[in-house]
CSV table of C-alpha atoms and ligand atoms in Angstrom, one decimal:
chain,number,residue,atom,x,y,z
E,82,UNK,CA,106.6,171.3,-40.3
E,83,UNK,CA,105.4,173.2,-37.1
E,84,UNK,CA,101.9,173.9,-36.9
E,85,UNK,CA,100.6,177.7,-37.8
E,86,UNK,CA,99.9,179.7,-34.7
E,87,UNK,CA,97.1,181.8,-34.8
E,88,UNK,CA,97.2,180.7,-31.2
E,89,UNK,CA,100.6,182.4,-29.8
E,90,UNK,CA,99.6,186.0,-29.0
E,91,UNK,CA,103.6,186.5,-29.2
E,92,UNK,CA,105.8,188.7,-31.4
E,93,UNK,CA,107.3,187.4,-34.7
E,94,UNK,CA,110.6,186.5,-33.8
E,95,UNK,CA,112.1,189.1,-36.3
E,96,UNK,CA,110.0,191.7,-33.8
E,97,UNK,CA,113.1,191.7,-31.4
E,98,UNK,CA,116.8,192.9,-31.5
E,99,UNK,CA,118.8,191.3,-29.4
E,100,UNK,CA,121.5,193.8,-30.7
E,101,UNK,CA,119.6,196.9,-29.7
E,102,UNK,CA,119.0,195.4,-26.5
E,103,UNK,CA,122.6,194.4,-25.6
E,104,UNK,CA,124.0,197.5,-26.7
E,105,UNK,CA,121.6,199.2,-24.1
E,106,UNK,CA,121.9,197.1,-21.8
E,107,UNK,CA,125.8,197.5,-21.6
E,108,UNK,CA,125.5,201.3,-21.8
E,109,UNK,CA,122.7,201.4,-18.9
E,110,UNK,CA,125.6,198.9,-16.7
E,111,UNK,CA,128.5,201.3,-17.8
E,112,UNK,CA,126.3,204.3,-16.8
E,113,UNK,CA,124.6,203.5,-13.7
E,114,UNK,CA,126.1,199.5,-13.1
E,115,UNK,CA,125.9,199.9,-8.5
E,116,UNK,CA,122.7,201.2,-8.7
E,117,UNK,CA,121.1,198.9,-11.5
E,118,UNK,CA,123.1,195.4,-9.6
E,119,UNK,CA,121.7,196.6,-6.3
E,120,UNK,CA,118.7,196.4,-4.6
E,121,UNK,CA,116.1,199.1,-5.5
E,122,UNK,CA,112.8,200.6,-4.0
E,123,UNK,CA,109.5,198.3,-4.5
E,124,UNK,CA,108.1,200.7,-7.8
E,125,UNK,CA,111.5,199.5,-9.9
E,126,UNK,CA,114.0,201.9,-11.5
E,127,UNK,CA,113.6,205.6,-10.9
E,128,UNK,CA,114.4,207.0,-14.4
E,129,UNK,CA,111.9,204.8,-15.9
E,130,UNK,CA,109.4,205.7,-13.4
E,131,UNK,CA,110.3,209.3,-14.1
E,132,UNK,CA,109.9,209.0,-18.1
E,133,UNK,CA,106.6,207.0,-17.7
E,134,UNK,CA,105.2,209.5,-14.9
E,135,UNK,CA,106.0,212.7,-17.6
E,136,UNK,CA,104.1,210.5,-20.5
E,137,UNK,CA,101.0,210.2,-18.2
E,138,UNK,CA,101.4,213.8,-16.6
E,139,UNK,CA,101.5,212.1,-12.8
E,140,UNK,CA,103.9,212.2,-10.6
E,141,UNK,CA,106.4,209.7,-10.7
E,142,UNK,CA,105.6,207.8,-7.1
E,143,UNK,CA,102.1,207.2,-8.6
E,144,UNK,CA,104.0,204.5,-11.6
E,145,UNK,CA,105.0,201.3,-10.6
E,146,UNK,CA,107.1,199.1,-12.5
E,147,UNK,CA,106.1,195.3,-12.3
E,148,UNK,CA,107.4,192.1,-13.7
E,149,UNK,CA,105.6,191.9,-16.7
E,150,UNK,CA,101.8,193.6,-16.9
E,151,UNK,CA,100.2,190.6,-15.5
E,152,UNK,CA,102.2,190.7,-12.4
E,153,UNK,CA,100.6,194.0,-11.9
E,154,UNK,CA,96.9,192.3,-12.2
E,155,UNK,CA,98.0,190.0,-9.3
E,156,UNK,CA,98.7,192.8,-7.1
E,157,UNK,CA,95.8,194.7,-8.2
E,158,UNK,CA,92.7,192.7,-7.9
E,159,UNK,CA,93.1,191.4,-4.5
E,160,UNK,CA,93.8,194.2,-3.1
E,161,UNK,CA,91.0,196.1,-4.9
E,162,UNK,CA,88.4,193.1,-3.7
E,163,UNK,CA,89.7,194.0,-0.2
E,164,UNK,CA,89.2,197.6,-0.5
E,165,UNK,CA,86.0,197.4,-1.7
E,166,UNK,CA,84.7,193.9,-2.0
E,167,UNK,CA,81.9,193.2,-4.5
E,168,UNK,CA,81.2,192.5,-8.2
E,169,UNK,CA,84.1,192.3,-10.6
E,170,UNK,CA,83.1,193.6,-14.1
E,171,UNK,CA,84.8,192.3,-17.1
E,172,UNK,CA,84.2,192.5,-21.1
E,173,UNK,CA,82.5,189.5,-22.3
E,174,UNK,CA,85.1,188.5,-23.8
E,175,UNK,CA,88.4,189.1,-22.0
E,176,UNK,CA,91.6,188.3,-21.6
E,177,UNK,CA,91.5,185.0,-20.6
E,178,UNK,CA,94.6,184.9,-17.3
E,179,UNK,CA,92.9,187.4,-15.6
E,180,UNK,CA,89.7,185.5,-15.3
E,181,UNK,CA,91.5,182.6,-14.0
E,182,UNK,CA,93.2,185.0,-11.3
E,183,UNK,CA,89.9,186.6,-10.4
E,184,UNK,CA,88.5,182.6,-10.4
E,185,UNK,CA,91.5,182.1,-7.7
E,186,UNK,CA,90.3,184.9,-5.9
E,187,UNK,CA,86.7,183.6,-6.0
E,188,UNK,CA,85.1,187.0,-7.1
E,189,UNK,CA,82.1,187.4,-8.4
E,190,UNK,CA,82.9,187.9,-12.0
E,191,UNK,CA,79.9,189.7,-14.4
E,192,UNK,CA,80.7,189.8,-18.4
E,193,UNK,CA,78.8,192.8,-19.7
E,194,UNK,CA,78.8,192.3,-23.3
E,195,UNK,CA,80.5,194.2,-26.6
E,196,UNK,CA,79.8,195.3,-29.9
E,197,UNK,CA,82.1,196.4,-32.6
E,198,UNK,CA,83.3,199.6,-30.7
E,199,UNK,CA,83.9,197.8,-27.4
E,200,UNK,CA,81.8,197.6,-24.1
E,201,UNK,CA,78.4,198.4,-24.5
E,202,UNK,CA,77.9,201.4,-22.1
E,203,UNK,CA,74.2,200.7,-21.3
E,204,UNK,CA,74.7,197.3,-20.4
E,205,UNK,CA,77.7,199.1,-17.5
E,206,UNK,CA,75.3,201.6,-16.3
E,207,UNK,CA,72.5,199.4,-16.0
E,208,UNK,CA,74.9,196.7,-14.1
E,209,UNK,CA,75.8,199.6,-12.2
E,210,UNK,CA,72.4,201.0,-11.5
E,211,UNK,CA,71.4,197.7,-10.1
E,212,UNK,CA,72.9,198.2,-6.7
E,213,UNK,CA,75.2,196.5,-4.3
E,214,UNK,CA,78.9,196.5,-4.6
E,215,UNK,CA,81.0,196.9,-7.2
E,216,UNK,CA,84.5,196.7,-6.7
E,217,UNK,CA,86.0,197.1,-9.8
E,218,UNK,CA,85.8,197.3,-13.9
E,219,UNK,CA,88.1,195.7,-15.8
E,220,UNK,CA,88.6,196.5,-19.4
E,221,UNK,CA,90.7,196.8,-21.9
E,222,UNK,CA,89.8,199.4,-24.4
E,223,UNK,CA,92.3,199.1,-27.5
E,224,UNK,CA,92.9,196.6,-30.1
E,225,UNK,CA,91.4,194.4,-27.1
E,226,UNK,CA,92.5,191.2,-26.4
E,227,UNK,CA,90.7,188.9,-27.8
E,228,UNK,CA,88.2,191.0,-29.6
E,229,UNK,CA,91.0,193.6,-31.4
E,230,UNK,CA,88.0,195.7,-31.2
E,231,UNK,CA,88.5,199.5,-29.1
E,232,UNK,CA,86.3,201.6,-27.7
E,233,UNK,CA,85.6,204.7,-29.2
E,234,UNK,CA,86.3,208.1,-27.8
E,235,UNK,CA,82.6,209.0,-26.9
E,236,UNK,CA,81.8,205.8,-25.1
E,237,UNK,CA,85.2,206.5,-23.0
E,238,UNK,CA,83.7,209.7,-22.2
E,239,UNK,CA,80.8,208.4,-21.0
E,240,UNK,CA,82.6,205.6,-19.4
E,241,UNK,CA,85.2,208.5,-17.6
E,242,UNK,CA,81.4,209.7,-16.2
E,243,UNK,CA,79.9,207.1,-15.0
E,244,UNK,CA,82.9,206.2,-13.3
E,245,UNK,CA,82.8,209.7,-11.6
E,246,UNK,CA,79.0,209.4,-11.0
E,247,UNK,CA,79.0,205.7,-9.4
E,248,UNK,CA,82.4,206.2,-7.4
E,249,UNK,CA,83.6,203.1,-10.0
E,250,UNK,CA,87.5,201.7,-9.5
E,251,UNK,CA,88.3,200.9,-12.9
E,252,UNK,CA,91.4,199.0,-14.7
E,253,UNK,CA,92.5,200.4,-17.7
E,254,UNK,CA,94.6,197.4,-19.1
E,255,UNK,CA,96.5,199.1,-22.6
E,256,UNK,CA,99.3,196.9,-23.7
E,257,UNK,CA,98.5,196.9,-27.3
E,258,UNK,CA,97.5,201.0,-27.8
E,259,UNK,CA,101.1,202.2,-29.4
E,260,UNK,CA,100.6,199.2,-31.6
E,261,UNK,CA,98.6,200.9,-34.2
E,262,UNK,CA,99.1,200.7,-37.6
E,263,UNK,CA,96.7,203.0,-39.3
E,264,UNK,CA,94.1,205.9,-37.9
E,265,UNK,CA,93.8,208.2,-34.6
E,266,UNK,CA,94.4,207.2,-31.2
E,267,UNK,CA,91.8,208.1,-28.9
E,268,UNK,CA,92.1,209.4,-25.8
E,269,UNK,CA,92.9,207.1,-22.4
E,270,UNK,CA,90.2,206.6,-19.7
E,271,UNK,CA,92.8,207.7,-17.3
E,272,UNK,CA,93.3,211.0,-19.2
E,273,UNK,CA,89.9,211.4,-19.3
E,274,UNK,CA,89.0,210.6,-16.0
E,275,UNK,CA,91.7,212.1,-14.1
E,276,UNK,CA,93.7,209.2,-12.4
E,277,UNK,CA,91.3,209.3,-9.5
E,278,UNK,CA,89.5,206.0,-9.7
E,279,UNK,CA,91.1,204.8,-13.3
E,280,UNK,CA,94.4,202.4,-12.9
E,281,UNK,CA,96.1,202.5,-15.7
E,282,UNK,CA,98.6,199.8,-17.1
E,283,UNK,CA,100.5,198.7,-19.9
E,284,UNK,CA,104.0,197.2,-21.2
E,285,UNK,CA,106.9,197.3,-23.0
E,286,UNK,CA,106.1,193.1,-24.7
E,287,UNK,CA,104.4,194.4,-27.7
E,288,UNK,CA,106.4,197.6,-27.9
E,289,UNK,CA,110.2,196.4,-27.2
E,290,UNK,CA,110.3,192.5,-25.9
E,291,UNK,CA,107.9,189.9,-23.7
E,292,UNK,CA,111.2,188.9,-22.2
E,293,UNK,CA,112.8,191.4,-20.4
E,294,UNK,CA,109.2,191.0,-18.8
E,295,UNK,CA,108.5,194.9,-17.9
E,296,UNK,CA,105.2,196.4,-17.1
E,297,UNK,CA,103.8,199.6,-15.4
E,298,UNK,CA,101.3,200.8,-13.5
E,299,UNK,CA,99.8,204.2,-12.8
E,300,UNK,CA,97.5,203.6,-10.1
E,301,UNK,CA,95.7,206.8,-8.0
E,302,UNK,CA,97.6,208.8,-5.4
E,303,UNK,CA,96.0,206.5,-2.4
E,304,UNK,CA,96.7,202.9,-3.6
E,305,UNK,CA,100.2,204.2,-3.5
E,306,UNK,CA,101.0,202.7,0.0
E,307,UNK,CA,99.2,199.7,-0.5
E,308,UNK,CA,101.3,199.2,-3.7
E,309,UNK,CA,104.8,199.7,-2.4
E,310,UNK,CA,103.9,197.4,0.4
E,311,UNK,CA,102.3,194.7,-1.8
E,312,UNK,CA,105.5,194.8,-4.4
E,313,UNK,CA,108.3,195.1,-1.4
E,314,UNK,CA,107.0,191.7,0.1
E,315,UNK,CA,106.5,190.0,-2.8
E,316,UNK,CA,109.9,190.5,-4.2
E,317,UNK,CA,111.5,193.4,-2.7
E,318,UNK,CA,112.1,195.3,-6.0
E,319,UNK,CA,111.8,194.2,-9.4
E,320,UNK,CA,114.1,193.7,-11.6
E,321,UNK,CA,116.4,196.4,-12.3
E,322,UNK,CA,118.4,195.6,-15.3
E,323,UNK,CA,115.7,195.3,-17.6
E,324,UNK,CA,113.9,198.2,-16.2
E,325,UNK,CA,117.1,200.1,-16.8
E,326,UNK,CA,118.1,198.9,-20.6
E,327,UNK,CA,114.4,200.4,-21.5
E,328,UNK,CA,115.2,203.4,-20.3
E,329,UNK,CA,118.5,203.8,-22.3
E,330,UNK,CA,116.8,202.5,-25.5
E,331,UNK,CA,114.2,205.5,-25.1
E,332,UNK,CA,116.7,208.2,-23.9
E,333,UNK,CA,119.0,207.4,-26.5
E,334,UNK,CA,115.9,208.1,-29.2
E,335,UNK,CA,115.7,204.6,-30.2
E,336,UNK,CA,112.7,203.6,-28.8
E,337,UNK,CA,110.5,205.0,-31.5
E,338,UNK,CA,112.2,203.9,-34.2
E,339,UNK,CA,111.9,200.5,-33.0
E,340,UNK,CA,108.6,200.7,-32.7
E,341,UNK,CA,108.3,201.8,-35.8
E,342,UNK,CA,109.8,199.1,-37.5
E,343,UNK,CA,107.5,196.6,-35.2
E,344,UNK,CA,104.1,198.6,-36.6
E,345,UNK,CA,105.8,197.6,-40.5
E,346,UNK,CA,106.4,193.6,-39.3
E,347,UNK,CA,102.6,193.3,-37.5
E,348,UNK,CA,100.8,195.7,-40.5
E,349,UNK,CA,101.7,193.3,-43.2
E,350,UNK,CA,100.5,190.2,-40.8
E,351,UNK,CA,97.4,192.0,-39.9
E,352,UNK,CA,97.0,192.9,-43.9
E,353,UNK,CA,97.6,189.4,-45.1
E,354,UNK,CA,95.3,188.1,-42.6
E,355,UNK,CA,92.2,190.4,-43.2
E,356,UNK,CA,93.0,189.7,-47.1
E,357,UNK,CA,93.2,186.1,-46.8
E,358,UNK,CA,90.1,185.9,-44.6
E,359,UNK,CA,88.0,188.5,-47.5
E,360,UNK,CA,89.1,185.9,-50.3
E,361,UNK,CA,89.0,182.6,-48.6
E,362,UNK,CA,86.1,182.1,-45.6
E,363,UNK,CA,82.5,180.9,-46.3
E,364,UNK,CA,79.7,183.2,-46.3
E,365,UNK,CA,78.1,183.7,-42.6
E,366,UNK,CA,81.8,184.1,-40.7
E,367,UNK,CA,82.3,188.0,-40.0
E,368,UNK,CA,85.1,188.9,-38.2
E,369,UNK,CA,86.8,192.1,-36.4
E,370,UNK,CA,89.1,194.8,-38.4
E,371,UNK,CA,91.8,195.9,-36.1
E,372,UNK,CA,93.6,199.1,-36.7
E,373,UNK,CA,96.7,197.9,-34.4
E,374,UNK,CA,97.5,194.9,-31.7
E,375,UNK,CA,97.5,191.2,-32.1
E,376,UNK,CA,94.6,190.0,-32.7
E,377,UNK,CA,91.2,189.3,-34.6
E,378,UNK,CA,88.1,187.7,-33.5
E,379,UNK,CA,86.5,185.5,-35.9
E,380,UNK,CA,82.7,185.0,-35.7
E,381,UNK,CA,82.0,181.8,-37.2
E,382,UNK,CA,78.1,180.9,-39.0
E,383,UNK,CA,75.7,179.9,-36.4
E,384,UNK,CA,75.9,176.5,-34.8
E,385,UNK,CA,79.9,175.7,-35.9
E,386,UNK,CA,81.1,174.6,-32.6
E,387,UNK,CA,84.8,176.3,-32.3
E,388,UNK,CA,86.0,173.4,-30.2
E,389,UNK,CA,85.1,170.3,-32.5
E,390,UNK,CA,86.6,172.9,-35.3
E,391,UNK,CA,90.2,173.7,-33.4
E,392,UNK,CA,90.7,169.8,-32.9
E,393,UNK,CA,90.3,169.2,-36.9
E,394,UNK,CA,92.1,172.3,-37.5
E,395,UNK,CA,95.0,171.2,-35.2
E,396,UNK,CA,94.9,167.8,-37.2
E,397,UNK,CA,95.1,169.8,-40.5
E,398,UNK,CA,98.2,171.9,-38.7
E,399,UNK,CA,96.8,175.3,-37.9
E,400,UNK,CA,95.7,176.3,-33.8
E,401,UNK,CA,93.8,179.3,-32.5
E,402,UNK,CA,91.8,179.8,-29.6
E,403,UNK,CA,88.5,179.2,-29.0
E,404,UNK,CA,86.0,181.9,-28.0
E,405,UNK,CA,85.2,180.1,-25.1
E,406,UNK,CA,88.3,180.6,-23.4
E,407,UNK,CA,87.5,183.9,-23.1
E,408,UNK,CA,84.3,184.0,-21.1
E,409,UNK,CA,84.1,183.7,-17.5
E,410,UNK,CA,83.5,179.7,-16.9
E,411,UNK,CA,83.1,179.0,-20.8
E,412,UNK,CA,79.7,180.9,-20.3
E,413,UNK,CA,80.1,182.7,-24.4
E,414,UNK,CA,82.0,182.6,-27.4
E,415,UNK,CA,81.2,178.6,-28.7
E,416,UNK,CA,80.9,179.9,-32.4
E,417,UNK,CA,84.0,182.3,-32.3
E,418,UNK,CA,87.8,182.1,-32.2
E,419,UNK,CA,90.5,184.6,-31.4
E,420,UNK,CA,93.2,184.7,-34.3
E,421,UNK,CA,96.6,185.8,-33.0
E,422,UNK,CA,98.2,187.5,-36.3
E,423,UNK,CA,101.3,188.8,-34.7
E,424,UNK,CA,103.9,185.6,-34.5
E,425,UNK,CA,103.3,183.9,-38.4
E,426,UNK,CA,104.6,185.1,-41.5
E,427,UNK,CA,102.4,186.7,-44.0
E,428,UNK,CA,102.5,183.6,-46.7
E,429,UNK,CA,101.8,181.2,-43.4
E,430,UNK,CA,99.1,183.4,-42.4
E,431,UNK,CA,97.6,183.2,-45.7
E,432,UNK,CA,98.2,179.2,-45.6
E,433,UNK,CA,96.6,179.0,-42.4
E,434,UNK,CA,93.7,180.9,-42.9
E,435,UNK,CA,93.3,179.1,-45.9
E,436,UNK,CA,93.2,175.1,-44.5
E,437,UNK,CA,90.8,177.2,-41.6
E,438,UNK,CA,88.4,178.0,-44.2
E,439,UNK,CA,88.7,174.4,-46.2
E,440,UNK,CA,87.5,173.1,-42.9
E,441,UNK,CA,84.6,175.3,-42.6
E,442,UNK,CA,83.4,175.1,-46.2
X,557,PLP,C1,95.3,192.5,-22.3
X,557,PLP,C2,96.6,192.1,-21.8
X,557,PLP,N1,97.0,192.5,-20.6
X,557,PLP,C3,98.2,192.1,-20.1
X,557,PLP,C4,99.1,191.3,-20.8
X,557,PLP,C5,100.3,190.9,-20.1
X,557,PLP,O1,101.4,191.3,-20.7
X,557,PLP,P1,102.9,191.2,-20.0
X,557,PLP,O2,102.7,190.5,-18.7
X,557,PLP,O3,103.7,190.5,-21.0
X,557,PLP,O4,103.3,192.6,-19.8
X,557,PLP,C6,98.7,190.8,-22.0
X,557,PLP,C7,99.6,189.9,-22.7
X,557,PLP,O5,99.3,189.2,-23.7
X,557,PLP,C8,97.5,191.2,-22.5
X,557,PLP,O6,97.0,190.7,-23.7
């Protein structure tokens, strides 16, 4: 049998409709088919820059569309470190692919370090109030990945100010905010801010499908330029077809509704995990409580070494990854482990997180 995933931070399979995407697809070729099979401008398909530009009340050259969220990180942290070189500042954890990019780019990296609501806010502005150059914040503030934890809406406040007060460029990475299954949704640090200095991004993986590999930016009004030129010489535009079946599914009003159904798949994954870990792990492991997203981080006693536990796991047939994946050079996280809950079933989830906890009893 296949080992469980709590590795794969990937959509259940039954998350995607190839039939909803087809018949969109088709319509979008039927509707606008030259325009769609030609080339297009470097920011991707105008009505989908359009729709995303009225959600985030910008105009619509200020969204670009990129090939797949990540793509977007590539353009943006060079040229960010060349507009204002300095210190990158990241959670501690993060998402581990953008560390290795930033380790490509041989910034300076600093981890400023999180509670249960998300960055800690005196631990930024005393970075901050340090001196010398910043060039840019990177964080991602909902259902975070790996933590699942989100900052609340007074630390993004706070955060929107000292951005204002210290000049601050900051990333807002949000691919996992529409995926909430219970409680409010606060406020974005773009919103908040204004768009001047925020960047914000997200996707359409966790909301429609990782493959048809679709993400956006809204970046301010002066990296405009510098975006159009990066994107145009990288690939000249992206890729339109894609770009163009999303934009049927949400004109046609089925974009919700999907979305809807994805929250009920990933809310009984999420459920079964937290339930399983309440009834099954030793005393001393504590872990996060997501109201949305993929993933949970798992805090395990003092002195468990994640590693030496994910090679025994992987024997027993269960992976994760470990925390220290997600700390610039392996410098964190050797007790903890990021749980992906969003690709298993709810009985293997419960199975998994069971032989996980036979290992640490
Ligand atoms: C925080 C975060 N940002 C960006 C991405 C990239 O997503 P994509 O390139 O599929 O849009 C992911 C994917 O897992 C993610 O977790």
């Amino acid at each position: 049998m296949a080992p469980i995933s709590f590795a794969r931070g990937a959509p259940a399979p039954e998350c995607l409709d190839p039939g909803l995407v087809s018949d969109c697809a088709r319509a979008a070729l039927e509707r606008d088919g030259i325009a769609i099979l030609s080339y297009g401008t470097g920011g991707g398909y105008g009505p989908l820059r359009e729709v995303l530009a009225e959600r985030h009340g910008v105009e619509p050259g200020r969204v670009f569309l990129t090939t797949g969220g990540l793509q977007g990180f590539v353009f943006y942290a060079p040229l960010q470190l060349q507009l204002q070189p300095g210190r990158v500042l990241v959670e501690a954890p993060t998402y581990d692919r953008p560390l290795k990019i930033l380790a490509r780019e041989k910034a300076e990296v600093v981890a400023l370090p999180m509670d249960e609501e998300g960055l800690d806010l005196d631990a930024l502005e005393s970075e901050l109030s340090k001196g010398g150059p910043v060039s840019f914040l990177y964080t991602i503030p909902t259902f975070q990945n790996p933590s699942g934890r989100t900052l609340g809406t007074d630390r993004r406040r706070r955060l929107a100010e000292l951005a204002a007060a210290h000049d601050l460029a900051v990333l807002e990475d949000d691919p996992y905010g529409r995926v909430r299954y219970e409680g409010e949704a606060p406020p974005s640090i773009l919103e908040l801010e204004g768009g001047q200095r925020v960047t914000f991004t997200s996707s359409f993986s966790k909301t429609v499908a990782p493959g048809l590999r679709i993400g956006y930016f809204v970046v301010p009004q002066d990296l405009v330029a510098a975006y159009d030129d990066r994107a145009v010489s990288t690939y000249i535009s992206p890729s339109l077809l894609p770009q163009a079946t999303v934009h049927e599914l949400i004109s046609r009003g089925a974009f919700e509704p999907n979305l809807d159904r994805v929250r009920g798949l990933l809310k009984a994954r999420k459920d079964a995990m937290l339930d399983a870990l309440a009834a099954e792990m030793p005393e001393g492991t504590r872990w996060s409580t997501p109201e949305g997203g993929y993933f949970l981080w798992l805090d395990l006693e003092d002195g468990v070494d994640a590693a030496d536990l994910l090679t025994r796991a992987t024997e027993a047939g269960v992976t994760f990854v470990k925390g220290s994946d997600f700390f610039p050079n392996g410098s964190g996280g050797h007790s903890a482990a990021r749980l992906a809950f969003s690709y298993e079933t709810p009985e293997r989830i419960a199975e998994g997180v069971s032989l996980l906890a036979s290992l640490l009893r």
